GROMACS .gro file of N, CA and C in nm:
model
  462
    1UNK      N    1   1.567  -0.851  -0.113
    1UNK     CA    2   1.468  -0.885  -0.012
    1UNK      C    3   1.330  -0.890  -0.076
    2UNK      N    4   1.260  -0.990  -0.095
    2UNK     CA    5   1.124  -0.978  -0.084
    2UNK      C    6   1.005  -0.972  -0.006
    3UNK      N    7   0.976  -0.876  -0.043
    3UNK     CA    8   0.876  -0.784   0.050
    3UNK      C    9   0.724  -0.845   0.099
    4UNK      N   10   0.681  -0.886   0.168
    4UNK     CA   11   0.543  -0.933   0.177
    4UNK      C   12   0.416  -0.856   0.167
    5UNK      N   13   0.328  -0.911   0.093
    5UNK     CA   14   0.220  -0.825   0.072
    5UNK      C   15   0.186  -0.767   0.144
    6UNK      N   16   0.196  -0.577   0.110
    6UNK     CA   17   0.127  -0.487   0.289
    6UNK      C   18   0.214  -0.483   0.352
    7UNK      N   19   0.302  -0.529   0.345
    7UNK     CA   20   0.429  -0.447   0.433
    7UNK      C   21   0.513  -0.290   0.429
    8UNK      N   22   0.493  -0.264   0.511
    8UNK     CA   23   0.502  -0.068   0.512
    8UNK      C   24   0.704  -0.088   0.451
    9UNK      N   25   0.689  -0.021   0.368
    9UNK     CA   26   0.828   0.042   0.328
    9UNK      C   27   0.934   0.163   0.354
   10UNK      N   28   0.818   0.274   0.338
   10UNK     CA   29   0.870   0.355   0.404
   10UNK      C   30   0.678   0.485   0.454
   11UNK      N   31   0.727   0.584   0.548
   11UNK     CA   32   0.660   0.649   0.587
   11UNK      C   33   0.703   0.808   0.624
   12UNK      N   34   0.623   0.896   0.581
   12UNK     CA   35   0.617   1.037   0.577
   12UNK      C   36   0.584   1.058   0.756
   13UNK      N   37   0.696   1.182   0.773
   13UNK     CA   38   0.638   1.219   0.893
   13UNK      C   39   0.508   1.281   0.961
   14UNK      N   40   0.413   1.302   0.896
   14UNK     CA   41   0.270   1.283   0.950
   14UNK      C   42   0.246   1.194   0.941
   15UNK      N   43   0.270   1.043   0.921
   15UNK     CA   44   0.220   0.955   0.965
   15UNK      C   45   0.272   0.912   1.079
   16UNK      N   46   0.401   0.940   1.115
   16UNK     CA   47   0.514   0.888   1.211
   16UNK      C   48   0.459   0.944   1.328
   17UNK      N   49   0.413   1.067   1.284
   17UNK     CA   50   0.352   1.188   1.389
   17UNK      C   51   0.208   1.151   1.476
   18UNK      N   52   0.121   1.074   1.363
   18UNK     CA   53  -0.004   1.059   1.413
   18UNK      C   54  -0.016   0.933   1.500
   19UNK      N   55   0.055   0.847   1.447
   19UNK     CA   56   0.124   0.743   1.481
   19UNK      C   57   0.163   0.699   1.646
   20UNK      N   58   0.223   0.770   1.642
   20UNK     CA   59   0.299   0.804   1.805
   20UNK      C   60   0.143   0.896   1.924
   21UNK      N   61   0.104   0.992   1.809
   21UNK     CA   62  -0.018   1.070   1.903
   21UNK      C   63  -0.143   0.964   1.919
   22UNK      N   64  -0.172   0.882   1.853
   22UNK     CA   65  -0.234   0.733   1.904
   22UNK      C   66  -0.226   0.594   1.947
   23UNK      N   67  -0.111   0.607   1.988
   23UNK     CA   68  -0.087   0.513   2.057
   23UNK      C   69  -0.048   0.408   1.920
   24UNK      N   70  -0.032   0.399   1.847
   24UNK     CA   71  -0.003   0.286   1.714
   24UNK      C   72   0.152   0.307   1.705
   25UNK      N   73   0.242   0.395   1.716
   25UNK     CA   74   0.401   0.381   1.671
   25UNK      C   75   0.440   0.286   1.597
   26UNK      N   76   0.495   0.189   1.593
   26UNK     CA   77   0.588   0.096   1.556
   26UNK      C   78   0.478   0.032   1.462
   27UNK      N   79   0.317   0.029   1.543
   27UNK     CA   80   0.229  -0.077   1.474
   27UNK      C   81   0.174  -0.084   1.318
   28UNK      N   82   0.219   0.031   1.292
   28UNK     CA   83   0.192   0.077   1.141
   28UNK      C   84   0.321   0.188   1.058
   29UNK      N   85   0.433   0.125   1.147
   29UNK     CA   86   0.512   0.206   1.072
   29UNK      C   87   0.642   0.131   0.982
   30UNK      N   88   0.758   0.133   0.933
   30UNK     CA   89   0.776   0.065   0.863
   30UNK      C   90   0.847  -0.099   0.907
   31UNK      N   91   0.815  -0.159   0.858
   31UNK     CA   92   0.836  -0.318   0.866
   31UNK      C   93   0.665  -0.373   0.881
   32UNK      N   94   0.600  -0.275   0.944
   32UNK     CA   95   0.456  -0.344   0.940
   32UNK      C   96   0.369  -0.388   0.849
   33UNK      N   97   0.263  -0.478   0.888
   33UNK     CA   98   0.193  -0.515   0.778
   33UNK      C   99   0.105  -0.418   0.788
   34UNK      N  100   0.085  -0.342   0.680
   34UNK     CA  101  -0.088  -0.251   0.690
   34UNK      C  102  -0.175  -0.314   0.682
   35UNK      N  103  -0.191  -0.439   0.603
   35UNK     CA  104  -0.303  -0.517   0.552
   35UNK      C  105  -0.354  -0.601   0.653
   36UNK      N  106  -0.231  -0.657   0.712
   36UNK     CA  107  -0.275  -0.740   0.892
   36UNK      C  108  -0.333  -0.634   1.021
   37UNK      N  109  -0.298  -0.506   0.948
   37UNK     CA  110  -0.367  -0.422   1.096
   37UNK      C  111  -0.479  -0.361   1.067
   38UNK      N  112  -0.479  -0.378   0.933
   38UNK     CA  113  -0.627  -0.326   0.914
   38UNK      C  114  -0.711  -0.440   0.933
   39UNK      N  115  -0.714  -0.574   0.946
   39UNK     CA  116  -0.811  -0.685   0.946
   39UNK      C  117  -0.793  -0.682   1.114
   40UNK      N  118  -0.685  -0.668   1.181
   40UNK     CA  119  -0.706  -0.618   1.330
   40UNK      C  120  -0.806  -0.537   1.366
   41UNK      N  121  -0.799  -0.426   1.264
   41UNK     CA  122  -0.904  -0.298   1.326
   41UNK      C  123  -1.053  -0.368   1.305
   42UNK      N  124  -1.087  -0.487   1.228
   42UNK     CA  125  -1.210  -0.481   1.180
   42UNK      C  126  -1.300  -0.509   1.253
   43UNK      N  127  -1.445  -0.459   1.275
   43UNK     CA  128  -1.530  -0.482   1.366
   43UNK      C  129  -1.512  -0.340   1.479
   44UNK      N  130  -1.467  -0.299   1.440
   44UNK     CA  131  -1.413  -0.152   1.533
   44UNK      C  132  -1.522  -0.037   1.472
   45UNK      N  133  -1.557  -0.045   1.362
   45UNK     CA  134  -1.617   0.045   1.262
   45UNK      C  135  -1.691   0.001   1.228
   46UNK      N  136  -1.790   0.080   1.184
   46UNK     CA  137  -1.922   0.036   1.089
   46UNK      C  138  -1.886  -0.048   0.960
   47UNK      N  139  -1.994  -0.177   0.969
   47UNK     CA  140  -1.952  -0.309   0.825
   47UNK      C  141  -1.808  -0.295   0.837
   48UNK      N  142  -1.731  -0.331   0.925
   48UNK     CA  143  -1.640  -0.384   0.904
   48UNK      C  144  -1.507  -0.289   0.817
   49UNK      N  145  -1.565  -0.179   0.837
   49UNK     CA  146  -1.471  -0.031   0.731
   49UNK      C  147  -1.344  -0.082   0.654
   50UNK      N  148  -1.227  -0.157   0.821
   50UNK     CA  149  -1.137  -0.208   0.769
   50UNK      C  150  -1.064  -0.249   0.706
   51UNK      N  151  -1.176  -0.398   0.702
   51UNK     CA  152  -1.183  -0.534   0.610
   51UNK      C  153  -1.208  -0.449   0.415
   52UNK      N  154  -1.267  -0.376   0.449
   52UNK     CA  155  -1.303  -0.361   0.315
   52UNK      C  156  -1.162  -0.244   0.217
   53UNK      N  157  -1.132  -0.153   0.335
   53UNK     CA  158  -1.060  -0.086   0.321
   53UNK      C  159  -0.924  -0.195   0.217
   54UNK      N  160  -0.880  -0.254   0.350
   54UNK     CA  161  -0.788  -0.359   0.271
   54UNK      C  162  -0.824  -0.390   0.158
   55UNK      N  163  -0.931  -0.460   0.147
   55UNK     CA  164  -0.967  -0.579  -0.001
   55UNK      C  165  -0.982  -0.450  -0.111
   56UNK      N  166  -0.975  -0.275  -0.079
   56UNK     CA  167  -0.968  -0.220  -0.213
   56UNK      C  168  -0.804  -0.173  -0.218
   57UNK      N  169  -0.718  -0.196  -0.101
   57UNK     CA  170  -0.600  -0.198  -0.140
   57UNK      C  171  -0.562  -0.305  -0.190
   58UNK      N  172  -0.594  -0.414  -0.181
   58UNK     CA  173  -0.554  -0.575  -0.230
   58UNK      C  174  -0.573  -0.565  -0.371
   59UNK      N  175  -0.680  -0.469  -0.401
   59UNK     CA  176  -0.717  -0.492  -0.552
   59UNK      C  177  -0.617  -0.391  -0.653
   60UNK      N  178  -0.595  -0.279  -0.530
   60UNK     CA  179  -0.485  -0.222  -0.626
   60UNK      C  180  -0.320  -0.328  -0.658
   61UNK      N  181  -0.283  -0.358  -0.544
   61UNK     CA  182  -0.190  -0.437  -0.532
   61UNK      C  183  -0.181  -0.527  -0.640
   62UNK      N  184  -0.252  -0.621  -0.635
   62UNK     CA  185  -0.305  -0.735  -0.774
   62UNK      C  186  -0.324  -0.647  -0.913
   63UNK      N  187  -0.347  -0.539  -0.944
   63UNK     CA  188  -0.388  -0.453  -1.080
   63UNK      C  189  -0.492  -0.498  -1.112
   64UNK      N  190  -0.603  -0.510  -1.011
   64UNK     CA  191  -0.757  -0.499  -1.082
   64UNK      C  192  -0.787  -0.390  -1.081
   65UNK      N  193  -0.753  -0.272  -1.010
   65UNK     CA  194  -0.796  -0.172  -1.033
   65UNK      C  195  -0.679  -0.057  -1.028
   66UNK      N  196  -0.669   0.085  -1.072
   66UNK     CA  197  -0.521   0.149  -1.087
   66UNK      C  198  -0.531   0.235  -0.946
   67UNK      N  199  -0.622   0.253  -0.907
   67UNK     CA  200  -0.711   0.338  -0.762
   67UNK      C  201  -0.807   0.306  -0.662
   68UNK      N  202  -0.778   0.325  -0.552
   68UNK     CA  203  -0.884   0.293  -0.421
   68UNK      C  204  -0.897   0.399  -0.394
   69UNK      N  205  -1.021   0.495  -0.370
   69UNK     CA  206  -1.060   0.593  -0.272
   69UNK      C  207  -1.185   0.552  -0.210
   70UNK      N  208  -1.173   0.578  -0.041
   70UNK     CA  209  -1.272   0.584   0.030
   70UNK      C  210  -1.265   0.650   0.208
   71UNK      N  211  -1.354   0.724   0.196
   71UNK     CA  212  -1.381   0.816   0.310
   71UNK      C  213  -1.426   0.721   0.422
   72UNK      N  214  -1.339   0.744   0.527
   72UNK     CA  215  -1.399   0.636   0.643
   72UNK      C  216  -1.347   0.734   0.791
   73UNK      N  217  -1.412   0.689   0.905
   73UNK     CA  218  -1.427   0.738   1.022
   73UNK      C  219  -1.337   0.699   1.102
   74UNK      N  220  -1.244   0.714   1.215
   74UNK     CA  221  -1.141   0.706   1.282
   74UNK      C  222  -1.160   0.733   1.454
   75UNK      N  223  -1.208   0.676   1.525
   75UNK     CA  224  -1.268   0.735   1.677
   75UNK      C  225  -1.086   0.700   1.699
   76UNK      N  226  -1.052   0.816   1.811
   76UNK     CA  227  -0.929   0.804   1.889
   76UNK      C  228  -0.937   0.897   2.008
   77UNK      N  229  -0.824   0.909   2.073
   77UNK     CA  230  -0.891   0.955   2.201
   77UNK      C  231  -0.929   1.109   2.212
   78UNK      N  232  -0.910   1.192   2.079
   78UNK     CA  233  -1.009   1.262   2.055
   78UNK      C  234  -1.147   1.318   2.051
   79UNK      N  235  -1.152   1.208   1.990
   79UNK     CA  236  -1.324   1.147   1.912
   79UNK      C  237  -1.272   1.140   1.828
   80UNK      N  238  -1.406   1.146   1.703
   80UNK     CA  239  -1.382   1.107   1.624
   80UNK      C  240  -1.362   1.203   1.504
   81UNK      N  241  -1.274   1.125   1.429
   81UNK     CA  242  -1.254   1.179   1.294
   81UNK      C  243  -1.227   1.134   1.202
   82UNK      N  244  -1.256   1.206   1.085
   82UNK     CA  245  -1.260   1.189   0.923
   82UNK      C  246  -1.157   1.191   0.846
   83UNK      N  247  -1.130   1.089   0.731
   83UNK     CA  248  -1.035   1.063   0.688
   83UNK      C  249  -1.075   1.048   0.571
   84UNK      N  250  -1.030   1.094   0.420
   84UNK     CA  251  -1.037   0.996   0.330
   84UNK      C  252  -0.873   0.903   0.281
   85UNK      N  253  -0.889   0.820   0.218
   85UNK     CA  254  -0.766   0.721   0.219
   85UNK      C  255  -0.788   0.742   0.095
   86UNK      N  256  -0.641   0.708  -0.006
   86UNK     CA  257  -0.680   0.715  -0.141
   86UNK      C  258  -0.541   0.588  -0.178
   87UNK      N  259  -0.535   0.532  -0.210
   87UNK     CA  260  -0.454   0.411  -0.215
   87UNK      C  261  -0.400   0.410  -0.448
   88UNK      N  262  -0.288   0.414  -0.488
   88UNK     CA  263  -0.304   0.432  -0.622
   88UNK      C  264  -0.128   0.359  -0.613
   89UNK      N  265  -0.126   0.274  -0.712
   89UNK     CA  266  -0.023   0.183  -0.773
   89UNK      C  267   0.099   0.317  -0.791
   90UNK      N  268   0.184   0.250  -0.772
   90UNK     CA  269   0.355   0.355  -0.743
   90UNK      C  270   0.452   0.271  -0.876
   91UNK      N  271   0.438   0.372  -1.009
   91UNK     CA  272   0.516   0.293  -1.098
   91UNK      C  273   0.645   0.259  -1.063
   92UNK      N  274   0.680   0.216  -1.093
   92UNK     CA  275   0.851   0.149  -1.117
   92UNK      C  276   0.874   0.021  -1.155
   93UNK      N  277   1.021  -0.042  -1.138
   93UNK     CA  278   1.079  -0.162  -1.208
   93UNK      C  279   1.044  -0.253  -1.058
   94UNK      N  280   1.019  -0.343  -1.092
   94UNK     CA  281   1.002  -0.473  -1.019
   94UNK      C  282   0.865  -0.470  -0.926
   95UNK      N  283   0.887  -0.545  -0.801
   95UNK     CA  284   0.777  -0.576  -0.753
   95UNK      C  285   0.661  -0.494  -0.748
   96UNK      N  286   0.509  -0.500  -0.729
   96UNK     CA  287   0.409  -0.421  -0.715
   96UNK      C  288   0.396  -0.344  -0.622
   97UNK      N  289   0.357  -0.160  -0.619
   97UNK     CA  290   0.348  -0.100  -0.486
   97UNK      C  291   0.309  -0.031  -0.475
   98UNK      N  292   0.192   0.018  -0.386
   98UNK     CA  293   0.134   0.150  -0.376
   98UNK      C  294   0.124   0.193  -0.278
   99UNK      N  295   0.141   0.344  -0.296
   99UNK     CA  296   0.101   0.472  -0.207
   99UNK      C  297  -0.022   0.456  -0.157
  100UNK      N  298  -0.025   0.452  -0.044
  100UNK     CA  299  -0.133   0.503   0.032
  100UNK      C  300  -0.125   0.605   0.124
  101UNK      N  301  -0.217   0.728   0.096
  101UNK     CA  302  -0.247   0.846   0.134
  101UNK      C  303  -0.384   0.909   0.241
  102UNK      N  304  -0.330   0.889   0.339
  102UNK     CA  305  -0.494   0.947   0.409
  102UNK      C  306  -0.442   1.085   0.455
  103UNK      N  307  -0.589   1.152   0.418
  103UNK     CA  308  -0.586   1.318   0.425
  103UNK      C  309  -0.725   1.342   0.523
  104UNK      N  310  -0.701   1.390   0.640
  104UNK     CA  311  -0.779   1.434   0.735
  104UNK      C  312  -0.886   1.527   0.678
  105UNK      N  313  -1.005   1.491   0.704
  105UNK     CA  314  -1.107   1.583   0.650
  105UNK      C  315  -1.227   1.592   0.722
  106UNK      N  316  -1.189   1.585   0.869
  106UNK     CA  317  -1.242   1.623   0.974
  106UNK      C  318  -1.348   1.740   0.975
  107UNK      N  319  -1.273   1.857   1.013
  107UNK     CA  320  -1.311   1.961   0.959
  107UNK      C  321  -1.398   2.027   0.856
  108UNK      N  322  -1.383   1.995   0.764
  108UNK     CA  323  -1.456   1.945   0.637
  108UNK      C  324  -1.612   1.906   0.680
  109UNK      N  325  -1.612   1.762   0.724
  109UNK     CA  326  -1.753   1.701   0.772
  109UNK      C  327  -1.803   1.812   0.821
  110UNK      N  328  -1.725   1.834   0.950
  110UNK     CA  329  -1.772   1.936   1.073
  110UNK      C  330  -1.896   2.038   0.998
  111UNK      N  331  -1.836   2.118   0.921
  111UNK     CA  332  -1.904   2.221   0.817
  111UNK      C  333  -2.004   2.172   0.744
  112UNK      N  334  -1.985   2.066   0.678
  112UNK     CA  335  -2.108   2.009   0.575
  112UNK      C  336  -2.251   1.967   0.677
  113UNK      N  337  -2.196   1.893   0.848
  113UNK     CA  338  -2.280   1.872   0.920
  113UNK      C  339  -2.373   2.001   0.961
  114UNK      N  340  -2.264   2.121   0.984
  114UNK     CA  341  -2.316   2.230   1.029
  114UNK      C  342  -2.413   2.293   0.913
  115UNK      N  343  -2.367   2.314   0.773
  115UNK     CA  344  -2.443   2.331   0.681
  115UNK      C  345  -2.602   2.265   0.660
  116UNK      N  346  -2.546   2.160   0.680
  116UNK     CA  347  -2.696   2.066   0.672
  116UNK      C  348  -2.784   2.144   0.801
  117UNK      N  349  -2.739   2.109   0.915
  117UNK     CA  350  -2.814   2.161   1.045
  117UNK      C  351  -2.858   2.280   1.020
  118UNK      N  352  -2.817   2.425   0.950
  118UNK     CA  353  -2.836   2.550   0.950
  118UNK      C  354  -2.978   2.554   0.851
  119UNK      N  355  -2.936   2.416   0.724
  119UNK     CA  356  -3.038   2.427   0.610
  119UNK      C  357  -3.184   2.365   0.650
  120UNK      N  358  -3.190   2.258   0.784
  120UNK     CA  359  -3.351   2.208   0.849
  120UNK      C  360  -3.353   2.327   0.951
  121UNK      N  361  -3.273   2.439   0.958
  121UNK     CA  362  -3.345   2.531   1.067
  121UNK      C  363  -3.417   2.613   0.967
  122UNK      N  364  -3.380   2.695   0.855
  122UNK     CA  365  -3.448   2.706   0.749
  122UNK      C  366  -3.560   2.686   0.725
  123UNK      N  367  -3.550   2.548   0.690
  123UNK     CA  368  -3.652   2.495   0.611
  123UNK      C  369  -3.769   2.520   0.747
  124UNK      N  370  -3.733   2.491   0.868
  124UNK     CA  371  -3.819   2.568   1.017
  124UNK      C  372  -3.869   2.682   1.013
  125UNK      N  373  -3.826   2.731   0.923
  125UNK     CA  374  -3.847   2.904   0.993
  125UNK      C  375  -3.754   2.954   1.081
  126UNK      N  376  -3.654   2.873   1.143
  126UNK     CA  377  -3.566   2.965   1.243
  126UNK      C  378  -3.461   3.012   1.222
  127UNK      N  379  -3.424   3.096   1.299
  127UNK     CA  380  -3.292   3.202   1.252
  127UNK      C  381  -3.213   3.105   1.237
  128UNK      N  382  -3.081   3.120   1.154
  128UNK     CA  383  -3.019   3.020   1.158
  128UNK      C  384  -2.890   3.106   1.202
  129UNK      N  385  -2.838   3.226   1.237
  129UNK     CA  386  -2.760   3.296   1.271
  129UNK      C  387  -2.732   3.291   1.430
  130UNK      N  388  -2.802   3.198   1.476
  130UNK     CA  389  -2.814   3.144   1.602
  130UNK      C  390  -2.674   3.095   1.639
  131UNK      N  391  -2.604   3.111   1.752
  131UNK     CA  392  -2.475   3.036   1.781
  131UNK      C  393  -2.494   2.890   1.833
  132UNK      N  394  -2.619   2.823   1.784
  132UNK     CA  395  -2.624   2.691   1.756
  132UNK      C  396  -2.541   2.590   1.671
  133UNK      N  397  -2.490   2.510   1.714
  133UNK     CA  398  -2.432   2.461   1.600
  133UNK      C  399  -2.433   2.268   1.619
  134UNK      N  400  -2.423   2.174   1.559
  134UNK     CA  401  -2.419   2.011   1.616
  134UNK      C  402  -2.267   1.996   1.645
  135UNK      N  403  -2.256   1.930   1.799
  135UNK     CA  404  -2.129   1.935   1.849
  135UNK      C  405  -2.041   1.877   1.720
  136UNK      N  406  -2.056   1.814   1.621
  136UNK     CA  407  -1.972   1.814   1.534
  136UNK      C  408  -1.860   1.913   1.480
  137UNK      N  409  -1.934   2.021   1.501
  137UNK     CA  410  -1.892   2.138   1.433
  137UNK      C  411  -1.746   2.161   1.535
  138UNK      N  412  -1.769   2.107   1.706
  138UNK     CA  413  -1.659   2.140   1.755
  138UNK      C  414  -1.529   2.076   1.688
  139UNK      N  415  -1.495   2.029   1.604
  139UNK     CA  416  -1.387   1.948   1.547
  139UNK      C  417  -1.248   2.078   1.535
  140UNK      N  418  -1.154   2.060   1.551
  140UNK     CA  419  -0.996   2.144   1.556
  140UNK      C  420  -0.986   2.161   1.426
  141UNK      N  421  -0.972   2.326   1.428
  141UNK     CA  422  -0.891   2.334   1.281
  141UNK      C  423  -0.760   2.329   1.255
  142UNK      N  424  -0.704   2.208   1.358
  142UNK     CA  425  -0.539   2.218   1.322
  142UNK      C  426  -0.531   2.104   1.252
  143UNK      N  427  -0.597   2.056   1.186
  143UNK     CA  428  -0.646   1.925   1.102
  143UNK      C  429  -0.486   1.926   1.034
  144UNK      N  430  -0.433   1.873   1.080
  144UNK     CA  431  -0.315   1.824   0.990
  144UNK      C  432  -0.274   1.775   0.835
  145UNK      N  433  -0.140   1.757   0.784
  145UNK     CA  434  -0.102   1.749   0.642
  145UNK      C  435  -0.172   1.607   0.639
  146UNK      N  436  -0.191   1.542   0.535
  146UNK     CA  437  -0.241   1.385   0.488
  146UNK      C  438  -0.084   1.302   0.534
  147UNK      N  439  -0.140   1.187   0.548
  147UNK     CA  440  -0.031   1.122   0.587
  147UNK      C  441  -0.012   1.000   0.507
  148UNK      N  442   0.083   0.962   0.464
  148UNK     CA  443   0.096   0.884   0.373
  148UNK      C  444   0.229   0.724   0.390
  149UNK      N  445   0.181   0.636   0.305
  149UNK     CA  446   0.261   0.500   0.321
  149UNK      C  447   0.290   0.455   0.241
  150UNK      N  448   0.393   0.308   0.177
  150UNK     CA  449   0.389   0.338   0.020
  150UNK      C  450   0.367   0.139   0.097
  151UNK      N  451   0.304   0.062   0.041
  151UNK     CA  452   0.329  -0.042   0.072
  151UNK      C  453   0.363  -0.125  -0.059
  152UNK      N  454   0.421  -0.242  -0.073
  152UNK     CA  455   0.543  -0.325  -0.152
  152UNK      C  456   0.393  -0.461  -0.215
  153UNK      N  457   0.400  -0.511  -0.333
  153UNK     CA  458   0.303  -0.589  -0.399
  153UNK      C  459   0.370  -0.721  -0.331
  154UNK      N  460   0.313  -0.827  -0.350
  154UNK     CA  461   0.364  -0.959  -0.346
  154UNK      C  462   0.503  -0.991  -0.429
   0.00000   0.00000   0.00000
């Protein structure tokens, strides 16, 4: 069988998981194109997140480059949250294929936002031991495993 560029092969159950908890199931799971649903998502996100997202998986796919990483934002009926994606070529015999990996790092932000906020109360003069915090900080620490996809080269 040959596989079309971006077509999901197989998928880890945190993705199957997150999948189903947003309403996407079937739409990104295997037989799908990732590369057609990410040019779906585009315009959803700031510059187009998507669009670009793809064109640095496209580049792994093609071997212009051996790695894609990039941190991008995710609103769902949550809110929103943080992701980085890390996309890297899957050796083996025959066609081209890579893993793609997004690891929730929600949480993460949450803290660096809160950090920052604690460091201009500071720089204020004000206590910063205050149970103030930027609703960011409310983010869940049940931040889940990374979820991952392996998609198939041309």
């Amino acid at each position: 069988t040959k596989y079309k560029e971006g077509t999901v092969i197989a998928v880890n159950r945190a993705w199957r998981v997150f999948g189903g908890q947003n309403g996407r199931g079937a739409a990104t799971g295997i037989g799908a194109n990732y590369l057609t649903d990410c040019h779906r998502g585009a315009g959803q996100t700031p510059d187009d997140e998507a669009t670009t997202i793809a064109g640095g998986i496209r580049a792994v796919l093609a071997g212009d480059s051996d790695t894609y990483v990039r941190e991008y934002e995710c609103t769902g009926k949550d809110g929103p949250r943080w992701f980085v994606l890390r996309a890297a070529r899957f050796a083996g015999a025959g066609p081209a294929r890579v893993v793609v990996q997004h690891q929730e790092v929600t949480v993460q932000r949450a803290a660096e936002a809160d950090a920052r906020f604690r460091g201009r109360l500071l720089e204020e003069g004000v206590d910063s031991t205050a149970s103030v915090t930027p609703s960011a900080a409310r983010a869940s620490a049940s931040a889940g495993p990374g979820c991952s996809t392996r998609l198939p080269g041309r």
